[in-house]
Coordinates of C-alpha atoms in Angstrom, one line a residue:
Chain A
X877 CA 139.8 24.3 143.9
X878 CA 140.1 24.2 140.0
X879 CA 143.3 23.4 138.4
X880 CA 145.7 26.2 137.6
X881 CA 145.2 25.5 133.8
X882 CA 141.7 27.4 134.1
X883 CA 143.4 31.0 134.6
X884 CA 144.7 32.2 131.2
X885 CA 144.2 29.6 128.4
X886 CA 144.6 32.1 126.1
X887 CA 147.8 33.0 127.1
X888 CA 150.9 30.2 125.7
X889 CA 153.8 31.4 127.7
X890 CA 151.8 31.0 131.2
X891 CA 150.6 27.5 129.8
X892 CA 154.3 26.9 129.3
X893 CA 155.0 27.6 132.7
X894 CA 152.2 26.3 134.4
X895 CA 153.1 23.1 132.5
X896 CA 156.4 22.7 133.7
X897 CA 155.6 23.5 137.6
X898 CA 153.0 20.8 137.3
X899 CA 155.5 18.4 135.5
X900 CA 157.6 19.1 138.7
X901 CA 155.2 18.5 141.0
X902 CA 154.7 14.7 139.5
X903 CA 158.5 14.2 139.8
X904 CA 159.0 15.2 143.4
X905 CA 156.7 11.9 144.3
X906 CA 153.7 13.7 145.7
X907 CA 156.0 16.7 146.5
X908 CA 153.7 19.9 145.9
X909 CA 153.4 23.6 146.0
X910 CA 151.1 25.5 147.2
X911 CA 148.4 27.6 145.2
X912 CA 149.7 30.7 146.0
X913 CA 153.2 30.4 145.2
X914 CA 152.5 29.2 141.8
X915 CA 150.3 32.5 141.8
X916 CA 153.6 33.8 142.8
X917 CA 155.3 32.5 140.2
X918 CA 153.5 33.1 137.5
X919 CA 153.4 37.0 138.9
X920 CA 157.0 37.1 139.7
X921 CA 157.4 36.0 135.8
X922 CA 154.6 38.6 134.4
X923 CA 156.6 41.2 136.8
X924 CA 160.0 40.4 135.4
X925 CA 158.5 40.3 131.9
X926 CA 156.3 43.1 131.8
X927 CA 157.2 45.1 134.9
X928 CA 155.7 48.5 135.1
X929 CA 155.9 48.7 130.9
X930 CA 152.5 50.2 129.5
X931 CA 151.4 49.5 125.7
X932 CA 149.1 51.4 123.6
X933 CA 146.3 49.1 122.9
X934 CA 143.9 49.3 120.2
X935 CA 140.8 46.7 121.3
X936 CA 137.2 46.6 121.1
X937 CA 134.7 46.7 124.6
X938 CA 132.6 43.7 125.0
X939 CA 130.9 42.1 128.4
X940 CA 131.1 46.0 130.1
X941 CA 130.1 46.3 133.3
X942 CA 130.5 49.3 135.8
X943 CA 130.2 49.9 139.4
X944 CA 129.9 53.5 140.8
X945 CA 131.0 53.2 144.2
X946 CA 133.6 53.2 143.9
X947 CA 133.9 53.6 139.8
X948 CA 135.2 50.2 138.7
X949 CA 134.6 49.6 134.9
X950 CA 135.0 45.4 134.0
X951 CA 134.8 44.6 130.9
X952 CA 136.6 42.3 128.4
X953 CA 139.1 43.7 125.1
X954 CA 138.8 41.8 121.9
X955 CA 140.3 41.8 118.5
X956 CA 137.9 40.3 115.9
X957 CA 139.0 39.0 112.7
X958 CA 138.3 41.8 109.6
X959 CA 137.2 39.0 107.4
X960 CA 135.1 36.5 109.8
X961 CA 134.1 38.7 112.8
X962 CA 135.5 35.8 115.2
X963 CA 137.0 36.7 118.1
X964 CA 140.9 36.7 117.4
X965 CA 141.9 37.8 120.7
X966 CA 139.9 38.3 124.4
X967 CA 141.6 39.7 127.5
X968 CA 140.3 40.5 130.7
X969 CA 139.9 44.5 131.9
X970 CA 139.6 46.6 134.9
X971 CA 140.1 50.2 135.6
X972 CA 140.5 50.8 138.7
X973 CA 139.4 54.6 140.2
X974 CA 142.7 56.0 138.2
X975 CA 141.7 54.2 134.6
X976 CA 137.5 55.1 135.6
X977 CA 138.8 58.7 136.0
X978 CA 139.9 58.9 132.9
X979 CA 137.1 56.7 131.7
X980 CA 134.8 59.7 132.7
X981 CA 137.2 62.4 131.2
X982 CA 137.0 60.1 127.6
X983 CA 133.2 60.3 127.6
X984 CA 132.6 63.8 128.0
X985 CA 135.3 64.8 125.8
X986 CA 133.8 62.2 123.2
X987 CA 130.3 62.4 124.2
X988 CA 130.2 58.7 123.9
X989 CA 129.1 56.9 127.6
X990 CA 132.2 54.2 127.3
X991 CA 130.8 50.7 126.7
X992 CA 130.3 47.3 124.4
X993 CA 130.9 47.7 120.9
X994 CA 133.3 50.7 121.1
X995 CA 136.7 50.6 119.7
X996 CA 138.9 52.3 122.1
X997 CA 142.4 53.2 122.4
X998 CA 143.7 52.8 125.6
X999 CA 146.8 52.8 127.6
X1000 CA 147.4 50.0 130.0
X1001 CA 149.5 47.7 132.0
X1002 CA 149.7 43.4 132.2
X1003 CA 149.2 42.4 135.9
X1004 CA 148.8 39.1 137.2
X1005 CA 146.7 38.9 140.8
X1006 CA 146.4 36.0 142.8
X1007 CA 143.2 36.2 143.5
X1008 CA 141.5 37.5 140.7
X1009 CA 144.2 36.4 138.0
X1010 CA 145.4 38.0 134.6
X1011 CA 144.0 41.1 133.4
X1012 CA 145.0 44.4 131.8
X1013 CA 145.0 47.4 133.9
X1014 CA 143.0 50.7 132.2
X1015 CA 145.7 53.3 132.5
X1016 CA 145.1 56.0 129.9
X1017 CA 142.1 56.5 127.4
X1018 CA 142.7 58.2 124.3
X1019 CA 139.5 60.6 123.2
X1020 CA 140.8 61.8 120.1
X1021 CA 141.0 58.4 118.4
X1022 CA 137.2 57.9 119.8
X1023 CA 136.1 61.2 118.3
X1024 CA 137.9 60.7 115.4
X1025 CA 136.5 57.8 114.4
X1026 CA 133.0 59.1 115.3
X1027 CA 133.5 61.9 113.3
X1028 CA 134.6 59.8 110.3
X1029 CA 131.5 57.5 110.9
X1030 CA 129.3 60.3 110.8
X1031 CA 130.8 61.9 107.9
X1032 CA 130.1 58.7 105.5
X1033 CA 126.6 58.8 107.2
X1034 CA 126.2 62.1 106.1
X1035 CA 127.4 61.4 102.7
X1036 CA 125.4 58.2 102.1
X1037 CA 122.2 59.6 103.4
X1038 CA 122.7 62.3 100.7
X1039 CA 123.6 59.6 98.0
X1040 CA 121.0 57.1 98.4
X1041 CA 118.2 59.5 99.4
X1042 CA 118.9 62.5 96.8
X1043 CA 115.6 63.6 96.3
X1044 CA 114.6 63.7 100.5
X1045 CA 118.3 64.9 101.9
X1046 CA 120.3 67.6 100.8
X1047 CA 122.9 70.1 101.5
X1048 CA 122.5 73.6 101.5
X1049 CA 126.0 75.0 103.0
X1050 CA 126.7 73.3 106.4
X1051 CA 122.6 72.4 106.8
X1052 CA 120.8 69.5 105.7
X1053 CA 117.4 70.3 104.1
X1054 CA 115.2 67.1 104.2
X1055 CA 111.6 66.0 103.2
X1056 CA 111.0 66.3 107.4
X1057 CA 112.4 70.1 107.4
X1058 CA 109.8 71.0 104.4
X1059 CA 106.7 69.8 106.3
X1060 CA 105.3 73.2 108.3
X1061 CA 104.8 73.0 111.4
X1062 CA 101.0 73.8 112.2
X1063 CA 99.8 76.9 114.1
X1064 CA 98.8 75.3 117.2
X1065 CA 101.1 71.8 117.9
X1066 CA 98.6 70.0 120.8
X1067 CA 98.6 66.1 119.0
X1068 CA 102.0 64.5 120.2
X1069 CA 103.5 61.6 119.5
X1070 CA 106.4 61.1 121.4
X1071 CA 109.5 58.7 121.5
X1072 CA 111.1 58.2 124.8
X1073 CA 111.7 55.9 127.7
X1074 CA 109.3 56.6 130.1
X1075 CA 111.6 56.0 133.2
X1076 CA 113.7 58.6 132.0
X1077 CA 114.1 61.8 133.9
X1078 CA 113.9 63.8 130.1
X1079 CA 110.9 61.6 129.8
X1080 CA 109.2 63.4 133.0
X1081 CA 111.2 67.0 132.3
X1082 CA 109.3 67.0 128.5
X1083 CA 105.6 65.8 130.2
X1084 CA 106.5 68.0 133.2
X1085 CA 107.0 71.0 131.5
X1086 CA 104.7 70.5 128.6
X1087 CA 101.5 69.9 131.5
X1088 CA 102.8 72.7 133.8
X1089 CA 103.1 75.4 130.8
X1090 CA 102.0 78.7 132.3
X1091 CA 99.4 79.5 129.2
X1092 CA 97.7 76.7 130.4
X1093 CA 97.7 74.8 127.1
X1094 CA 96.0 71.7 126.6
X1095 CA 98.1 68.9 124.9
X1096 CA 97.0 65.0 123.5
X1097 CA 100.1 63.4 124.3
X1098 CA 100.3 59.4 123.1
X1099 CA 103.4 57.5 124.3
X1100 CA 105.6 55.4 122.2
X1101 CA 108.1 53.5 124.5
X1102 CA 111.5 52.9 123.3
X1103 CA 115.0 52.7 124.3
X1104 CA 117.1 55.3 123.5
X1105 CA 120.3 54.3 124.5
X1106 CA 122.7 51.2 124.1
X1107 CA 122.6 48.4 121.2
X1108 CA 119.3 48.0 119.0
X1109 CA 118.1 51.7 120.0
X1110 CA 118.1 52.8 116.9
X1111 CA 116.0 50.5 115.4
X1112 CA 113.6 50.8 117.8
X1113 CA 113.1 54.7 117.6
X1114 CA 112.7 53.7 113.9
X1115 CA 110.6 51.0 114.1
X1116 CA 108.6 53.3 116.9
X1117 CA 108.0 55.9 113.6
X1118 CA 107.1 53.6 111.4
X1119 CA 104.0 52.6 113.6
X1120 CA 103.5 56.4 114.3
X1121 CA 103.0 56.6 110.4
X1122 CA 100.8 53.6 110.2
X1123 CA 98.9 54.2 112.9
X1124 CA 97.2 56.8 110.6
X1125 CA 96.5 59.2 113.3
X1126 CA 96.7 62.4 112.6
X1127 CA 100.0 64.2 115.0
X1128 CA 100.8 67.7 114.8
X1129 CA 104.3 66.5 115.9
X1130 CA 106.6 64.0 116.6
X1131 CA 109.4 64.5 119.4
X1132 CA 111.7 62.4 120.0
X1133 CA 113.8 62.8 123.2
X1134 CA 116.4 61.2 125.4
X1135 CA 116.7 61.7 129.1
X1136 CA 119.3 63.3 131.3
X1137 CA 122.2 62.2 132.8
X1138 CA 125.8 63.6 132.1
X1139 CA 126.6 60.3 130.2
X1140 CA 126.0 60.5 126.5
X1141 CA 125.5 58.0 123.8
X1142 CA 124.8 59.6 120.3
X1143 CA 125.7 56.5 118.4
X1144 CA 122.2 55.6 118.7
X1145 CA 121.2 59.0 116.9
X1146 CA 124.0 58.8 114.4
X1147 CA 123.1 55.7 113.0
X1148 CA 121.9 55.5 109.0
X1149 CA 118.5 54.0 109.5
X1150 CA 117.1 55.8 112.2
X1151 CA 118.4 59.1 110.5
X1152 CA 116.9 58.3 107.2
X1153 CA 113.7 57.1 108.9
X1154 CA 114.0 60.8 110.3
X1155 CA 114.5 62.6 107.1
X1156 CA 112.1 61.0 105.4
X1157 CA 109.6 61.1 107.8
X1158 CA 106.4 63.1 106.7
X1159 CA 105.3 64.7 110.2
X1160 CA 107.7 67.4 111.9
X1161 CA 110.2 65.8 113.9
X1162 CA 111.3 67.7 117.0
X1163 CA 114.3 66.4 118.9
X1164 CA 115.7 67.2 122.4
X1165 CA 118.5 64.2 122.9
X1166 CA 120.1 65.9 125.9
X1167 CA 123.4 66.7 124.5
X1168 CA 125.0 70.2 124.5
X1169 CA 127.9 69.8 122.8
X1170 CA 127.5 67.7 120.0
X1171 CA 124.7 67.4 117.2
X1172 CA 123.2 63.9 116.3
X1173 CA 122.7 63.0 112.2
X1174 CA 119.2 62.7 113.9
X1175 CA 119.2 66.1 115.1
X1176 CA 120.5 67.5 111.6
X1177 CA 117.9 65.5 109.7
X1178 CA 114.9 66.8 112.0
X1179 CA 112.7 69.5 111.7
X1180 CA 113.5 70.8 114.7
X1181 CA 116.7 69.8 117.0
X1182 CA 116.8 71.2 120.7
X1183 CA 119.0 70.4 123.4
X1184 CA 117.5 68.5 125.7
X1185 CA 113.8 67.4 126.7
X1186 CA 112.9 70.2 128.5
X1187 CA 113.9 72.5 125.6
X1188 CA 111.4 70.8 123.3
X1189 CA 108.7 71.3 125.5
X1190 CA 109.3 74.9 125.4
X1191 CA 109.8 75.1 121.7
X1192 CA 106.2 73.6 121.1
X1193 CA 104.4 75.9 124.2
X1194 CA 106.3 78.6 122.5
X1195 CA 104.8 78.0 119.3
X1196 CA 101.7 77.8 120.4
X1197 CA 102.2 81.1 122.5
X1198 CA 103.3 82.6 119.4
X1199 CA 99.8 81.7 117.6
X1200 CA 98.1 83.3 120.3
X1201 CA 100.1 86.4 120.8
X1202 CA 99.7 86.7 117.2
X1203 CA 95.9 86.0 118.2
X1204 CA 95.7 88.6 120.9
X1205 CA 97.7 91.2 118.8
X1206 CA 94.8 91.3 116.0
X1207 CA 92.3 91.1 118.9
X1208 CA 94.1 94.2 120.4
X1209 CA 94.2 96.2 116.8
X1210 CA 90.5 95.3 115.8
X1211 CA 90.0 97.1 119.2
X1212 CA 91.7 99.7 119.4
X1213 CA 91.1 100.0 115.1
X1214 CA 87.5 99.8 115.7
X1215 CA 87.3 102.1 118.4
X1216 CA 89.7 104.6 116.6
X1217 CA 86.6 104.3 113.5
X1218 CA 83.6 104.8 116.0
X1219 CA 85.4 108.1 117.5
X1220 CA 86.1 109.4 114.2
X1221 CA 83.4 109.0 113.0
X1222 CA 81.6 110.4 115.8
X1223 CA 83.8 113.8 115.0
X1224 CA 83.2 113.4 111.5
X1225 CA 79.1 113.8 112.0
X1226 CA 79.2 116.7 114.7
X1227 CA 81.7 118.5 112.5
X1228 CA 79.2 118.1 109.7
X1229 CA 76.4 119.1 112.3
X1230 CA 78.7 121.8 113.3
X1231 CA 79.0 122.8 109.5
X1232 CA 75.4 122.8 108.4
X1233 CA 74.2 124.9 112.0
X1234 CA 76.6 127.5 111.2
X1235 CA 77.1 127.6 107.9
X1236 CA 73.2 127.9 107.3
X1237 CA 72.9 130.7 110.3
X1238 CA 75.3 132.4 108.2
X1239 CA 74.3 132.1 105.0
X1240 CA 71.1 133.4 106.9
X1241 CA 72.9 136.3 108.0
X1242 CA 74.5 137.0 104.6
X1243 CA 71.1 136.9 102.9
X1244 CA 69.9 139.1 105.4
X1245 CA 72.3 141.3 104.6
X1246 CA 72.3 142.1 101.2
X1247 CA 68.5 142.4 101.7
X1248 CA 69.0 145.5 104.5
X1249 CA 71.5 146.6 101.9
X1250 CA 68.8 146.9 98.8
X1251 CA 66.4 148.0 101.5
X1252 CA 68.9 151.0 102.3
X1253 CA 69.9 151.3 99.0
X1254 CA 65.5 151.6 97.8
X1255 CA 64.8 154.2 100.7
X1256 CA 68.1 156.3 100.2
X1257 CA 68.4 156.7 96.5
X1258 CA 64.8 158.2 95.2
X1259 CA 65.5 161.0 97.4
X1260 CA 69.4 161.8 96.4
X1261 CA 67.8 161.5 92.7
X1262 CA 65.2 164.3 93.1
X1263 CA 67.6 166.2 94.7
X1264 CA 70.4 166.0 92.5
X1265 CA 67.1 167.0 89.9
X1266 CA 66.8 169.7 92.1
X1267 CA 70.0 170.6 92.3
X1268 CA 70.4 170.6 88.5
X1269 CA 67.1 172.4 87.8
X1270 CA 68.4 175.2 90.5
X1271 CA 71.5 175.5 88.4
X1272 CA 70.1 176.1 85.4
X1273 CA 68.0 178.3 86.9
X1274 CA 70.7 180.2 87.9
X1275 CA 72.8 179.9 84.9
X1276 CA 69.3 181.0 82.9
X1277 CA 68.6 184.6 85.1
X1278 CA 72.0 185.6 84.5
X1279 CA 72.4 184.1 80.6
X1280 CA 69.4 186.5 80.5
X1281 CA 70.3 189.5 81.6
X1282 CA 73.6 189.2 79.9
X1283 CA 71.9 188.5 77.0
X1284 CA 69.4 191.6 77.4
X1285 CA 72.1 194.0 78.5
X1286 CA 74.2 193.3 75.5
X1287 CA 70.9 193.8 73.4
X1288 CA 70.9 196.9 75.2
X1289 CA 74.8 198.3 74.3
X1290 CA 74.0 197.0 70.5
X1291 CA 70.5 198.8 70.3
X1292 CA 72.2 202.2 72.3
X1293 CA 75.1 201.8 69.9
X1294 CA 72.9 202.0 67.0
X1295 CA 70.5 204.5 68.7
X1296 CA 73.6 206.8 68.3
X1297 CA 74.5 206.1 65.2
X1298 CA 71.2 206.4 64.1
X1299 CA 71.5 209.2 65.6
X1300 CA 74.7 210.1 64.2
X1301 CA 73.6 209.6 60.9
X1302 CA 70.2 211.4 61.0
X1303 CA 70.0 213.9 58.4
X1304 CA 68.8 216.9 61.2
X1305 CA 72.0 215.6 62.6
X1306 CA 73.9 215.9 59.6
X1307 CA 72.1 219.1 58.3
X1308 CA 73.0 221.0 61.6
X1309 CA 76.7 220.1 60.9
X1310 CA 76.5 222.3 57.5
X1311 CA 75.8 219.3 55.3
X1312 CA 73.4 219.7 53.1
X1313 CA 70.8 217.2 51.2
X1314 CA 70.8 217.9 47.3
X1315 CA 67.8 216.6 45.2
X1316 CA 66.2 216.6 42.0
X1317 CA 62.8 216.7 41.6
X1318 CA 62.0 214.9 44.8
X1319 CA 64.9 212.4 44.5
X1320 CA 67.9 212.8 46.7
X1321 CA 70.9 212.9 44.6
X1322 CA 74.0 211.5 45.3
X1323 CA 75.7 211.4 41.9
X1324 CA 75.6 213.3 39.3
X1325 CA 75.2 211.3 36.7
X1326 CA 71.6 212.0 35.1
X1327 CA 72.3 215.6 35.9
X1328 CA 73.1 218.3 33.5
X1329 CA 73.2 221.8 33.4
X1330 CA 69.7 223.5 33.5
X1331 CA 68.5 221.0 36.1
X1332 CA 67.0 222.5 39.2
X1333 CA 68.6 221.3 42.6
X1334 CA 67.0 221.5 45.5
X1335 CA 69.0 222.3 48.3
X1336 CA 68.0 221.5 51.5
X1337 CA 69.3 222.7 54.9
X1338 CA 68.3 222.9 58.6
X1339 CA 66.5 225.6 58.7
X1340 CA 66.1 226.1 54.9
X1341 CA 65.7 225.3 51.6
X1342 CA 67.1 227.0 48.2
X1343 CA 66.5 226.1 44.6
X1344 CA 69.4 226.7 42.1
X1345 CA 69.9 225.8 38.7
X1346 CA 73.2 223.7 37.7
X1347 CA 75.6 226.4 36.0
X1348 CA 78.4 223.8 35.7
X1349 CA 79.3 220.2 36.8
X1350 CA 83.0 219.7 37.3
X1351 CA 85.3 217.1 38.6
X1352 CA 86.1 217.2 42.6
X1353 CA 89.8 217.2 42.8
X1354 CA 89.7 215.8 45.9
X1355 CA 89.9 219.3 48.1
X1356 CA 86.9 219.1 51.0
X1357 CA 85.5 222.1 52.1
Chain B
X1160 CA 62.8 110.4 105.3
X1161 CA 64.4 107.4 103.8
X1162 CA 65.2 105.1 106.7
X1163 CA 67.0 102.6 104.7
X1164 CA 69.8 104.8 103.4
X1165 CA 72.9 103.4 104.3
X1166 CA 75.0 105.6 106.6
X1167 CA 77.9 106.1 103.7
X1168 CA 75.0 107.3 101.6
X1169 CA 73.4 109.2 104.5
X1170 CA 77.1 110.8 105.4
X1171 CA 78.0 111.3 101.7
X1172 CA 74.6 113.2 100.9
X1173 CA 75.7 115.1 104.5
X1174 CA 78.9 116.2 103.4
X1175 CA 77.5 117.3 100.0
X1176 CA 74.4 119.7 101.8
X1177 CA 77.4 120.8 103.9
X1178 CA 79.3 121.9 101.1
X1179 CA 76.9 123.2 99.3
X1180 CA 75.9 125.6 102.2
X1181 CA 79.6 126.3 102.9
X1182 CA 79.8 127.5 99.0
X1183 CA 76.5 129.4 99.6
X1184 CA 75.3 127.7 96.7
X1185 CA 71.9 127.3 98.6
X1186 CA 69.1 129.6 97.6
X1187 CA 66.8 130.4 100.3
X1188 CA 63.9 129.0 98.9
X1189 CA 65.7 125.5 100.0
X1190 CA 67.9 126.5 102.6
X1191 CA 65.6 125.1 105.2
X1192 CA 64.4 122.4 103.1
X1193 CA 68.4 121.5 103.2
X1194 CA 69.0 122.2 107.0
X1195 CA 66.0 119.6 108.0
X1196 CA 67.2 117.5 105.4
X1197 CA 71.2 117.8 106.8
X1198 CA 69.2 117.4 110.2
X1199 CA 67.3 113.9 109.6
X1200 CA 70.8 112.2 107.9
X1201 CA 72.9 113.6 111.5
X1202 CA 70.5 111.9 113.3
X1203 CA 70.4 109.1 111.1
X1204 CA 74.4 108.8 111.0
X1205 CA 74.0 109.0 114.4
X1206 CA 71.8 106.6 115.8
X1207 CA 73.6 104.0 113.5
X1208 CA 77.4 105.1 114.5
X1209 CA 75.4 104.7 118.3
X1210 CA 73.9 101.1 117.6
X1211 CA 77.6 100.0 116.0
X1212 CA 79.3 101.3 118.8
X1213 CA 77.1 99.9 121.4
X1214 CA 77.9 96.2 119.6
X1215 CA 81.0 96.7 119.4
X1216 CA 81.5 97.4 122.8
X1217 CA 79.4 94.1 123.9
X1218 CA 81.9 92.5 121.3
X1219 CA 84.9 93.7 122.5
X1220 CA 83.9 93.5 126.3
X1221 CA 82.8 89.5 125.1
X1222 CA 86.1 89.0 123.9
X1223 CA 88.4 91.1 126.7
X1224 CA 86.0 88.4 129.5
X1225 CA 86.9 85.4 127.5
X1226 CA 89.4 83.2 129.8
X1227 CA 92.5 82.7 127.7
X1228 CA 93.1 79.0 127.4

């Protein structure tokens, strides 16, 4: 049995009273109490001072330990000096299944599994047991301050990895472009490294999913062990790149994942180095840390963030089914393409044949043609010449005969017109009418000049002639006998 | 017959006989000289288009059999 002292040394008003009960005991000759109603006292004190009262406690978590069945966190609260780090304050913890309830509620709200390190702020109650002595009873956990201050940590990791690493991270809108986002991801991602605790079940879903991949893809898959959770994680993922670098082998990726579980602890992602180390990093990074609500500075730095493990697989069989759909889609057009050319082709020289058989039969024909044409043309027109000749000749026959006779006939009237008039003017003619011929000495005298008195004038009539001498020539007046 | 005319020299030539007879362009005195000719490049154009697409079939039937990984 250890002396009473042993139970809270850090606490000066139960040293008070302890003090005085054992000063009593001295007094009183051997007189003594026992154990358990000093307990009593002390708790009847603790009651009377602290009662039911609760306080809002802002502490830190250290010596955490947790039991699942039922949920029992133990753990210790501390206040450390800002200056020296030394422990300023250190009180005992529990939360029973009311404070582990809301234990459970803090760390999905925060995303933060509840452990050593973590400033909390919690709500909570002094109690004093007999058995198990003084401690603080976990009522209440506040999430807000939690996430508050993660976010606040986060923000001036964000800021400082864009400060001290200007030309590998920066800040396009609300993403992050680093040196890691730039590198391009091959075609065909089958050279793994990957990051991960191998007793993990994310561990198993990645390597499940990745070997059981219904293309039947073959992957090189090299292990680097590391924690992924709890203190010193993060440099171990870090220091787990750096050999991946060194080791000079050539990866087409590097994923790093974290396994399942509901509990979450993206400290260990948020942290400066590994996120840098990340950033920096010259081979793609592909992340599935098994969070859904919340997105690691490791996951914003990466060339690719997924969800969880199993999600990562799939994005690399993915992109390797994308390759070879892309692969069997120019397979599928150089066939059908190829095809397509053949067949056309194919028309193209029977039209041609098609072409040249006909078009030659009827150019063929066409020749023919105009040859039976010139052959009608020789046979028919020889004979349509003579007889238009014919024809003409006939014509002008005609025309001649009857030219002729008009001709002759009006020969005729003219010679039977003159035949009269001849006639007419014969001088029997003319004698029978009682004209008479007058001459002189042979000559037939019309005028009478060269005639003179004396002259002998013959005068001739039908039957007969006289001869008279001129008596007198005188003037006709113009009377006719 | 020129057995090492391409076929888009074979087919060009084709199409031009073609067109020539089509235009009637071709005296008699060649037109069967042409029509042989137009003859020898179908078969040439032919038996090529029949050699590419008997390859290409052995290709593409290679490539359909191949297991995909």
């Amino acid at each position: 049995m250890g002396t009473p002292c042993f139970l809270m040394p850090t606490n000066r008003c139960i040293d008070f009273i302890l003090q005085k009960n054992i000063t009593l005991c001295i007094l009183e000759t051997q007189a003594f109490i026992k154990l358990s109603e000093l307990t009593q006292r002390i708790k009847d004190v603790i009651n009377l001072q602290f009662g039911e009262q609760s306080f809002w406690v802002l502490a830190e978590v250290s010596g955490h330990k947790f039991y699942p069945n039922p949920e029992r966190h133990y753990f210790e609260f501390l206040e450390k000096d800002e200056a020296s780090k030394q422990p300023i304050a250190k009180v005992r913890a529990v939360a029973w299944s009311g404070g582990s309830e809301r234990i459970r509620v803090f760390e999905k709200e925060t995303g933060q599994q509840f452990g050593n390190g973590m400033q909390v702020l919690t709500l909570l109650r002094v109690e004093f047991n007999a058995a198990f002595g003084f401690q603080l009873i976990i009522l209440d956990i506040d999430p807000t301050y939690t996430i508050g201050k993660i976010e606040q940590q986060k923000r001036d990791t964000l800021e400082r990895l864009l400060r001290e690493n200007p030309d590998k991270v920066s800040r396009v809108g609300d993403d992050y472009i680093t040196f890691n986002k730039r590198q391009a991801l091959k075609a065909v991602l089958q050279h793994i490294a990957l990051v991960g605790s191998p007793n993990s079940e994310g561990f198993s879903d990645f390597c499940h999913t990745l070997q059981t991949n219904r293309f039947g893809y073959g992957f090189q898959l090299d292990v680097f062990q590391s924690a992924v959770q709890g203190e010193g994680a993060d440099r171990e993922i870090k220091n787990k790149l750096i050999q991946i670098f060194e080791s000079g082998r050539k990866y087409d990726v590097v994923v790093i994942i974290r396994g399942g579980g509901s509990k979450s602890d993206l400290l260990t992602f948020d942290a400066y180095g590994l996120a840098q180390t990340v950033a920096r990093f010259p081979i793609p990074i592909v992340t599935g840390l098994g969070h859904h609500n919340d997105v690691s500075i490791t996951d914003l730095m990466a060339h690719t963030a997924t969800k969880t493990p199993t999600k990562a697989a799939e994005f690399i069989v993915s992109h390797n089914r994308a390759f070879e759909e892309a692969l069997v889609y120019l397979q599928q057009g150089i066939v059908i393409k190829s095809q397509q050319l053949l067949a056309q082709h194919n028309k193209r020289i029977s039209q041609a044949r098609e072409a040249v058989v006909n078009q030659s039969r009827n150019l063929l024909i066409n020749y023919q043609r105009s040859l039976m044409a010139f052959t009608t043309q020789l046979s028919s027109k020889p004979s349509i010449l003579i007889n238009h000749k014919l024809n003409d000749m006939l014509h002008l026959q005609a025309n001649l005969k009857s030219h002729v006779n008009k001709l002759l006939l009006w020969h005729k009237g003219t010679l039977n017109h003159y035949a009269s008039v001849v006639k007419i003017m014969s001088p029997e003619n003319i004698l029978k009418k009682g004209f008479a011929i007058l001459s002189v000495q042979g000559k037939i005298v019309t005028d009478v000049k060269g005639l003179e008195k004396g002259n002998v004038l013959m005068v001739l009539m039908e039957k007969h002639q006289i001869e008279t001498i001129i008596e007198s020539i005188k003037e006709n007046n113009g009377t006719k006998s | 017959m020129e057995l090492n005319l391409s076929y888009e020299e074979a087919y060009a030539e084709l199409k031009n006989i073609a067109a020539e007879i089509e235009e009637e362009s071709v005296s008699v005195d060649v037109l069967a000289t042409k029509v042989k000719r137009a003859s020898e490049l179908i078969t040439l154009c032919q038996d090529k288009l029949k050699a590419t697409e008997k390859d290409v079939m052995t290709i593409i039937q290679q490539m359909e059999s191949k297991p995909t990984p």
